[in-house]
PDB file of N, CA and C in Angstrom:
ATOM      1  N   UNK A  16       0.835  -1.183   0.000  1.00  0.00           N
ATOM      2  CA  UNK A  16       0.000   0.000   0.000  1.00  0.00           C
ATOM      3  C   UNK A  16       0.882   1.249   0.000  1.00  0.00           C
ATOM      4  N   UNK A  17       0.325   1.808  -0.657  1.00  0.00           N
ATOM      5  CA  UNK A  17       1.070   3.618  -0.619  1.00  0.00           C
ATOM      6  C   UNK A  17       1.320   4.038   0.832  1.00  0.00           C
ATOM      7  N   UNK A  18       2.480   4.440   0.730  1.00  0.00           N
ATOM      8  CA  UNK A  18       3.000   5.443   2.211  1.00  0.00           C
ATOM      9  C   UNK A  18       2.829   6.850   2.209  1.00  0.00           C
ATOM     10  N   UNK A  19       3.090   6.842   0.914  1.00  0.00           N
ATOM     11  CA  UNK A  19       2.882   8.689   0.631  1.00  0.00           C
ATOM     12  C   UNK A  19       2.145   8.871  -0.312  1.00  0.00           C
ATOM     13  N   UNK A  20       1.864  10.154  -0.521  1.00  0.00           N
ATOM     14  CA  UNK A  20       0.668  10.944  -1.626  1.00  0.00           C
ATOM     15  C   UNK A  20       1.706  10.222  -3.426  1.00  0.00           C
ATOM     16  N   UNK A  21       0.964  10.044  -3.937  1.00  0.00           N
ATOM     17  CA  UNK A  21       1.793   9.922  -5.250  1.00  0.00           C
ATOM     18  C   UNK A  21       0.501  10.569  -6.084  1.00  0.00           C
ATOM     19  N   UNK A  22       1.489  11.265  -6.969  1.00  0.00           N
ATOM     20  CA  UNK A  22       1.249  12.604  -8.210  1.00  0.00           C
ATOM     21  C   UNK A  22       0.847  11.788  -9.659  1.00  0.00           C
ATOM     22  N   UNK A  23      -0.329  12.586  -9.761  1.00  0.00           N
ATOM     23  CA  UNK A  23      -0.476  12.439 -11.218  1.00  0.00           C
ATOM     24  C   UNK A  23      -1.193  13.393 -12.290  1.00  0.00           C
ATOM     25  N   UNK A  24      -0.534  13.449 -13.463  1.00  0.00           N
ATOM     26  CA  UNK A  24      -1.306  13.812 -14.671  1.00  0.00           C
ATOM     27  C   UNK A  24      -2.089  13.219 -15.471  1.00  0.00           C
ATOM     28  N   UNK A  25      -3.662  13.294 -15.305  1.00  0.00           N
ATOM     29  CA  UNK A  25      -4.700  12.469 -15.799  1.00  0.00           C
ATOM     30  C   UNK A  25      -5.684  12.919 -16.281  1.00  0.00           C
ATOM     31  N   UNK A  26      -5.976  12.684 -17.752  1.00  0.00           N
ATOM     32  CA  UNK A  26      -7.005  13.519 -18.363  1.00  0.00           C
ATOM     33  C   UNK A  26      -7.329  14.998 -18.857  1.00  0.00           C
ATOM     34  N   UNK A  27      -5.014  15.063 -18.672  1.00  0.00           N
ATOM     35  CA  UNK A  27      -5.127  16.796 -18.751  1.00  0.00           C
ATOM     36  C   UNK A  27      -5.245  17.362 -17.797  1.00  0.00           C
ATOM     37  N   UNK A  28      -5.901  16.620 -16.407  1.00  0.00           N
ATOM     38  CA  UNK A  28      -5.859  17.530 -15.312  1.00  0.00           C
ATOM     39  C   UNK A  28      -5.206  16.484 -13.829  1.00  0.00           C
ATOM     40  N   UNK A  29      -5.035  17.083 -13.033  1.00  0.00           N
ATOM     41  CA  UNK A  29      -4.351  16.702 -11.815  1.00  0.00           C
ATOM     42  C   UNK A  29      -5.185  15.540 -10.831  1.00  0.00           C
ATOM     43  N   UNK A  30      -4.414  14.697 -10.576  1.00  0.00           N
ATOM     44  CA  UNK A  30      -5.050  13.209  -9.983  1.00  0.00           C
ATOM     45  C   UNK A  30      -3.844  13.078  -8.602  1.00  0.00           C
ATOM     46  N   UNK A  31      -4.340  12.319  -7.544  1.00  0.00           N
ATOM     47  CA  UNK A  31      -3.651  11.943  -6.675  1.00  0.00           C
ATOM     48  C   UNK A  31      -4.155  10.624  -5.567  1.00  0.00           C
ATOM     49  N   UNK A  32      -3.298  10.166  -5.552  1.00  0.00           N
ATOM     50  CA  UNK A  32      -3.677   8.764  -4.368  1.00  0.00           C
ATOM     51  C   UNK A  32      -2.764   8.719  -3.398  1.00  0.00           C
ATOM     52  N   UNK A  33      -3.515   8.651  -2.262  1.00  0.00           N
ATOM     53  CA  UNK A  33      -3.001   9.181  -0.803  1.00  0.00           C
ATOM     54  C   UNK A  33      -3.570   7.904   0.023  1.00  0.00           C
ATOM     55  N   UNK A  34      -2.808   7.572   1.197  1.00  0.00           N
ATOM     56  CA  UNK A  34      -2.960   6.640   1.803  1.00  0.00           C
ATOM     57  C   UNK A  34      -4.252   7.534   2.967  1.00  0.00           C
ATOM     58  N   UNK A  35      -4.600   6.301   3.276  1.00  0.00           N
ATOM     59  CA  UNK A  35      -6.073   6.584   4.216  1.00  0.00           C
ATOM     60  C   UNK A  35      -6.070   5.613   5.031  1.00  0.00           C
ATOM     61  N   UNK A  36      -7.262   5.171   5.385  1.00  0.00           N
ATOM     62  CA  UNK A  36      -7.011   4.415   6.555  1.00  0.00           C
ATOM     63  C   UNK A  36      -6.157   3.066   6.410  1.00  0.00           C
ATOM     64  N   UNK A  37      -5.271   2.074   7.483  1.00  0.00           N
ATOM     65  CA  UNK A  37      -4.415   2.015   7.526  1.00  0.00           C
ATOM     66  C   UNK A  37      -4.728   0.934   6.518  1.00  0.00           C
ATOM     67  N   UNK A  38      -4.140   0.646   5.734  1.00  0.00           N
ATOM     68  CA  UNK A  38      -3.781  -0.471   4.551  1.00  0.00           C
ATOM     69  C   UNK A  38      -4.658  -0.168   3.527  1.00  0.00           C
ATOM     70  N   UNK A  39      -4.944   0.924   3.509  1.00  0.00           N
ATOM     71  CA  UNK A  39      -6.208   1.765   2.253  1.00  0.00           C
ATOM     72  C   UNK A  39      -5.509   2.366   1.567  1.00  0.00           C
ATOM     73  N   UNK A  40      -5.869   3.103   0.567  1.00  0.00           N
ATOM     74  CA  UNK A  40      -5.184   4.101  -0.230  1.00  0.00           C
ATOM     75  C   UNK A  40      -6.640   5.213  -0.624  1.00  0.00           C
ATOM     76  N   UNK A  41      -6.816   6.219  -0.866  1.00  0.00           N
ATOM     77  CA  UNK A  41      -7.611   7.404  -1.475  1.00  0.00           C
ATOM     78  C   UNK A  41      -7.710   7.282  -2.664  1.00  0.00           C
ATOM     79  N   UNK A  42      -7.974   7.481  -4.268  1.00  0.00           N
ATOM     80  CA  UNK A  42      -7.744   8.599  -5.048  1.00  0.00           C
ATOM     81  C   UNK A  42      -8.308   9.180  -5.096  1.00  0.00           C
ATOM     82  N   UNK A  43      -8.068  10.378  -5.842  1.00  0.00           N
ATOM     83  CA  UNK A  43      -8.807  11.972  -5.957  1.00  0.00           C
ATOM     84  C   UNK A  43      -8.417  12.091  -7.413  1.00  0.00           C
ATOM     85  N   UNK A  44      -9.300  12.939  -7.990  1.00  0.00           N
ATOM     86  CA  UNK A  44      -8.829  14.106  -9.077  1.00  0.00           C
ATOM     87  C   UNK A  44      -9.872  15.380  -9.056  1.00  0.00           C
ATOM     88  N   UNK A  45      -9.572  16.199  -9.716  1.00  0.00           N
ATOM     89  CA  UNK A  45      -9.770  17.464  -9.702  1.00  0.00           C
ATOM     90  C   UNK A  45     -10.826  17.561 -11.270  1.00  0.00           C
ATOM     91  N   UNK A  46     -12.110  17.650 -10.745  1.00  0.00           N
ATOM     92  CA  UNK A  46     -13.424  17.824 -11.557  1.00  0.00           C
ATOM     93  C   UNK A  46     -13.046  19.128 -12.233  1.00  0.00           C
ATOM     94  N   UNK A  47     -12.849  19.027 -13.521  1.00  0.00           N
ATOM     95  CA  UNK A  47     -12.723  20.458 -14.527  1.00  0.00           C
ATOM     96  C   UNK A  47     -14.558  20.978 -14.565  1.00  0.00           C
ATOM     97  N   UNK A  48     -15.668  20.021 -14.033  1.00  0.00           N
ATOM     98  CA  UNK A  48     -16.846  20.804 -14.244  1.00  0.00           C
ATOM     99  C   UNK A  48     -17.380  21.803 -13.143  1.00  0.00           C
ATOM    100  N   UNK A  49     -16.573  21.014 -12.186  1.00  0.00           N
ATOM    101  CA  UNK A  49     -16.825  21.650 -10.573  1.00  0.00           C
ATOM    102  C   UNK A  49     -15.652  22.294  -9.580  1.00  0.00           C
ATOM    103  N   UNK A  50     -14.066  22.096 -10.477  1.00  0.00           N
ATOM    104  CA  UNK A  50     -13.144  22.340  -9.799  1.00  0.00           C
ATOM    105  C   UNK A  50     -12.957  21.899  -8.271  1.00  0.00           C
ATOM    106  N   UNK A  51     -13.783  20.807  -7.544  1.00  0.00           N
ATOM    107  CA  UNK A  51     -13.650  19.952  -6.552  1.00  0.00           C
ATOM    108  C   UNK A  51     -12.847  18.993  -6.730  1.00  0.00           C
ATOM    109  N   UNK A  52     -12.152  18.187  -6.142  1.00  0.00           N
ATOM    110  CA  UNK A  52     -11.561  16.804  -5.540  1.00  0.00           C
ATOM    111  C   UNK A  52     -12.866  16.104  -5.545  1.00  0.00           C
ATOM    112  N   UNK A  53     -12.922  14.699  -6.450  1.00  0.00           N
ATOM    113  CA  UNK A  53     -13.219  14.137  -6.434  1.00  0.00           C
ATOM    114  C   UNK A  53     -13.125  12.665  -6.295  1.00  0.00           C
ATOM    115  N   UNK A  54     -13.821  11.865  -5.964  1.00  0.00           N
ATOM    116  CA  UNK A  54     -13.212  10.353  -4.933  1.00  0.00           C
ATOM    117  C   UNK A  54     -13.181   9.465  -6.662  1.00  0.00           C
ATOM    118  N   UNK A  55     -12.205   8.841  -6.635  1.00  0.00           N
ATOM    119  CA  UNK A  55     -12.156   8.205  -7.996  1.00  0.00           C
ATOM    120  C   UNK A  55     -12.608   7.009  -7.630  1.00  0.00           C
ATOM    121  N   UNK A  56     -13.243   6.181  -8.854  1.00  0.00           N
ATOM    122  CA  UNK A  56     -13.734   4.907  -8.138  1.00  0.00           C
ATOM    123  C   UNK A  56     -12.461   4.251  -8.796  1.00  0.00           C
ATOM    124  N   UNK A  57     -12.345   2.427  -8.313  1.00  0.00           N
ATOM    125  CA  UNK A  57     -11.320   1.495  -8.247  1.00  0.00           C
ATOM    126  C   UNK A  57     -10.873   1.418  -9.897  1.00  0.00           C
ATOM    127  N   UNK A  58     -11.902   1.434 -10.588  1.00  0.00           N
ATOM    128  CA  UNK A  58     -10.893   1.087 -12.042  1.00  0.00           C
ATOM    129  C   UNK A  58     -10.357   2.555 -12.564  1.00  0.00           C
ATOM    130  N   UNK A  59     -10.614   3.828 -11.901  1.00  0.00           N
ATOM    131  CA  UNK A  59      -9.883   4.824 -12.150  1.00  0.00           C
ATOM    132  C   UNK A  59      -8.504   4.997 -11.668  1.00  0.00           C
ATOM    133  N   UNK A  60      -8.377   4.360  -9.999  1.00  0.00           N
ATOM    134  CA  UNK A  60      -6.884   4.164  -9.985  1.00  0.00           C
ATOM    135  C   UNK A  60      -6.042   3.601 -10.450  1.00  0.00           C
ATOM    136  N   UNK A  61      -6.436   2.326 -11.400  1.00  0.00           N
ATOM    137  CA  UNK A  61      -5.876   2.262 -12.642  1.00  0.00           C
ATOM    138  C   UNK A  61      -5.280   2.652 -13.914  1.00  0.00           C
ATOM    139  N   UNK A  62      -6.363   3.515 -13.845  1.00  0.00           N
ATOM    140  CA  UNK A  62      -6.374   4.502 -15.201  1.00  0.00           C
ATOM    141  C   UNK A  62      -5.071   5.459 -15.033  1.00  0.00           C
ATOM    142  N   UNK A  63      -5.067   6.070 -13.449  1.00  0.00           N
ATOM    143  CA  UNK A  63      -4.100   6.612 -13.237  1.00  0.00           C
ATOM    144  C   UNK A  63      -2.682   6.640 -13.948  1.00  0.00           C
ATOM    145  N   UNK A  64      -2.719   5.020 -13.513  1.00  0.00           N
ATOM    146  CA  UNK A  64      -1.394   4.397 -13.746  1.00  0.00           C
ATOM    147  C   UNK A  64      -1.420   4.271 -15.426  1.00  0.00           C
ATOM    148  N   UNK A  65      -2.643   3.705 -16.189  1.00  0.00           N
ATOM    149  CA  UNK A  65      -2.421   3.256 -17.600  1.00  0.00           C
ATOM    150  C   UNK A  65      -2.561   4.365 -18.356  1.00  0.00           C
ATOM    151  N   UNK A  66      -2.883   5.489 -17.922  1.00  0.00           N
ATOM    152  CA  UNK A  66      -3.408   6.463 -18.991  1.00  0.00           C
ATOM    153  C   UNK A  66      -3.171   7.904 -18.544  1.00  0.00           C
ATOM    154  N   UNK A  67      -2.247   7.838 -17.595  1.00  0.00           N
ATOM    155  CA  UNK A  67      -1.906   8.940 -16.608  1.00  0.00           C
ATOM    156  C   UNK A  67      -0.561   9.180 -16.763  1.00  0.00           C
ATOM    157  N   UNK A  68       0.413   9.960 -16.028  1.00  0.00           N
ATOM    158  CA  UNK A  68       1.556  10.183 -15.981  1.00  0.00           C
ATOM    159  C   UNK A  68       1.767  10.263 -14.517  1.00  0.00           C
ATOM    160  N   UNK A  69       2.566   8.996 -13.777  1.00  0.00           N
ATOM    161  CA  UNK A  69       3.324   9.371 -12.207  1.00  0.00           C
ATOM    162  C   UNK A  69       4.095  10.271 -12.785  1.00  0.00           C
ATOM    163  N   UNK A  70       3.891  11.608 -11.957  1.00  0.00           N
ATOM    164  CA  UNK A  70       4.710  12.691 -11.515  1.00  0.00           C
ATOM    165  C   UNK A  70       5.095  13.009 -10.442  1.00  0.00           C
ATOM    166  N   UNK A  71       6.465  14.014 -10.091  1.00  0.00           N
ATOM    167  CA  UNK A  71       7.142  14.305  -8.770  1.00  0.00           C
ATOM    168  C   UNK A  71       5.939  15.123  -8.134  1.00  0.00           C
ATOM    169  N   UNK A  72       5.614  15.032  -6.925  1.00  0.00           N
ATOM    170  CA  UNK A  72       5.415  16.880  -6.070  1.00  0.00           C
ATOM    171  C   UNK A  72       5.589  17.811  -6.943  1.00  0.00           C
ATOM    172  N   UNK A  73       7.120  18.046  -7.424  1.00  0.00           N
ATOM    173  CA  UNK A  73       7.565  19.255  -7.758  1.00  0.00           C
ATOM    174  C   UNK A  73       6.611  19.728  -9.015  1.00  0.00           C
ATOM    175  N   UNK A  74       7.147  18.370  -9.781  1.00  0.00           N
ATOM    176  CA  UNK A  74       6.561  18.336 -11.305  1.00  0.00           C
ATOM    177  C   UNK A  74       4.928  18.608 -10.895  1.00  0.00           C
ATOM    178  N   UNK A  75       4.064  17.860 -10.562  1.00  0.00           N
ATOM    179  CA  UNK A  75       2.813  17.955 -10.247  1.00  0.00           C
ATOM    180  C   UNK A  75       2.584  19.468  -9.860  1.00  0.00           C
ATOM    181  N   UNK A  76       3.080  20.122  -9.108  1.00  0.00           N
ATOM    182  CA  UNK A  76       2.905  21.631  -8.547  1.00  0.00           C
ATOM    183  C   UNK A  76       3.449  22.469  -9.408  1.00  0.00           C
ATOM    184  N   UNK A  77       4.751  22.396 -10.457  1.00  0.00           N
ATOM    185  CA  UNK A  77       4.465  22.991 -11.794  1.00  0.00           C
ATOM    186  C   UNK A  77       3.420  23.336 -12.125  1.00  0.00           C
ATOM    187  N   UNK A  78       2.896  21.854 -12.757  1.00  0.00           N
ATOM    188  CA  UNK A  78       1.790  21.726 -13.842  1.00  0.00           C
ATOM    189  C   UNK A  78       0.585  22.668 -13.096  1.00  0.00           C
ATOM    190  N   UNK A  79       0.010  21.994 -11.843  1.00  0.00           N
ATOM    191  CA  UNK A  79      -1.161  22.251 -11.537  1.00  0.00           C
ATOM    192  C   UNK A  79      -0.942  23.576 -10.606  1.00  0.00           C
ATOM    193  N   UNK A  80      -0.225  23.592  -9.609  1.00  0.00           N
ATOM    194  CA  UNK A  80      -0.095  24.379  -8.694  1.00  0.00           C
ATOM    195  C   UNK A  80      -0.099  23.848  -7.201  1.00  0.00           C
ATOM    196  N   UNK A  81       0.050  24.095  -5.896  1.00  0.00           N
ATOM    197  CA  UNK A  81       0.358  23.561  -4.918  1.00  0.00           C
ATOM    198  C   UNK A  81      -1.335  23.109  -4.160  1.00  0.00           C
ATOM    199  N   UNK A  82      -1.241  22.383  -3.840  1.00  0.00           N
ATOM    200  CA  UNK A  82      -2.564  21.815  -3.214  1.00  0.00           C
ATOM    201  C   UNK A  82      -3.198  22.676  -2.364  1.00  0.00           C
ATOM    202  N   UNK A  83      -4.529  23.339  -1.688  1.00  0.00           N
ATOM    203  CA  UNK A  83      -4.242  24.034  -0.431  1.00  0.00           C
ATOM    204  C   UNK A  83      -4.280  25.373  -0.901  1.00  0.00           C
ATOM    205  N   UNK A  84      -3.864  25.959  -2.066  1.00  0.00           N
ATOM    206  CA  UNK A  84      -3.147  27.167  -2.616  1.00  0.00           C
ATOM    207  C   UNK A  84      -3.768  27.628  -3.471  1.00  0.00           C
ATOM    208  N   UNK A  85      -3.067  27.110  -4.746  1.00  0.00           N
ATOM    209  CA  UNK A  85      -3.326  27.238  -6.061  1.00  0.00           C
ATOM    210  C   UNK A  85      -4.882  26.220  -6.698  1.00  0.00           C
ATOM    211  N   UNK A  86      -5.069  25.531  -5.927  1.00  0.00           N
ATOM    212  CA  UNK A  86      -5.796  24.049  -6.255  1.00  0.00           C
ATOM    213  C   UNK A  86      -6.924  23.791  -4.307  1.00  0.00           C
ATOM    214  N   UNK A  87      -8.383  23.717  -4.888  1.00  0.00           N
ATOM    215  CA  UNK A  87      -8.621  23.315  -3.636  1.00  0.00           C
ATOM    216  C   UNK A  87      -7.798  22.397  -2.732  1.00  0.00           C
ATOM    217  N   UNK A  88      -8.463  22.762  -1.674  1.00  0.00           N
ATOM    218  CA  UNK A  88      -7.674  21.840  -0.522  1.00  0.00           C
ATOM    219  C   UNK A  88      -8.258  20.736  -0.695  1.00  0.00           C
ATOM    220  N   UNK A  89      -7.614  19.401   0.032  1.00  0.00           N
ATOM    221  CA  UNK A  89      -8.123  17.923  -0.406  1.00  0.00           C
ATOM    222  C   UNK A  89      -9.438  18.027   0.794  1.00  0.00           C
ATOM    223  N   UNK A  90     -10.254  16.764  -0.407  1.00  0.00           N
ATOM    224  CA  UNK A  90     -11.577  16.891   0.889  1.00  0.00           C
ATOM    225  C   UNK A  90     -10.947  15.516   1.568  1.00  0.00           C
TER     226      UNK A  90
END
């Protein structure tokens, strides 16, 4: 299971999967209709990976901007 937040570029717009409760993982991405965090369902964290780009923090906060900041805060 994920330890840390891992970054992604998905669909053109910003995706992330974050660990949650203990042996869980989150994903999220960022609704271009609603600009919310949204809960991805299971074959999207896939998608992540097949149709997405793992990116750094850094790289990810380039592209999108810093979480919190630039980008709603995570729900």
């Amino acid at each position: 299971m994920a330890k840390k937040m891992k970054y992604f570029e998905w669909n053109k717009g910003p995706a992330i999967i974050r660990p949650s409760d203990p042996g869980f993982v989150e994903g999220l991405y960022l609704s271009p209709k609603t600009n919310k965090w949204t809960p991805a369902n299971v074959l999207q964290y896939g998608d992540f990976y097949d149709n997405g780009d793992l990116i750094s923090k850094d790289e990810f906060e380039e592209r999108f901007g810093v979480i919190g900041q630039d980008l709603p805060k995570l729900i």
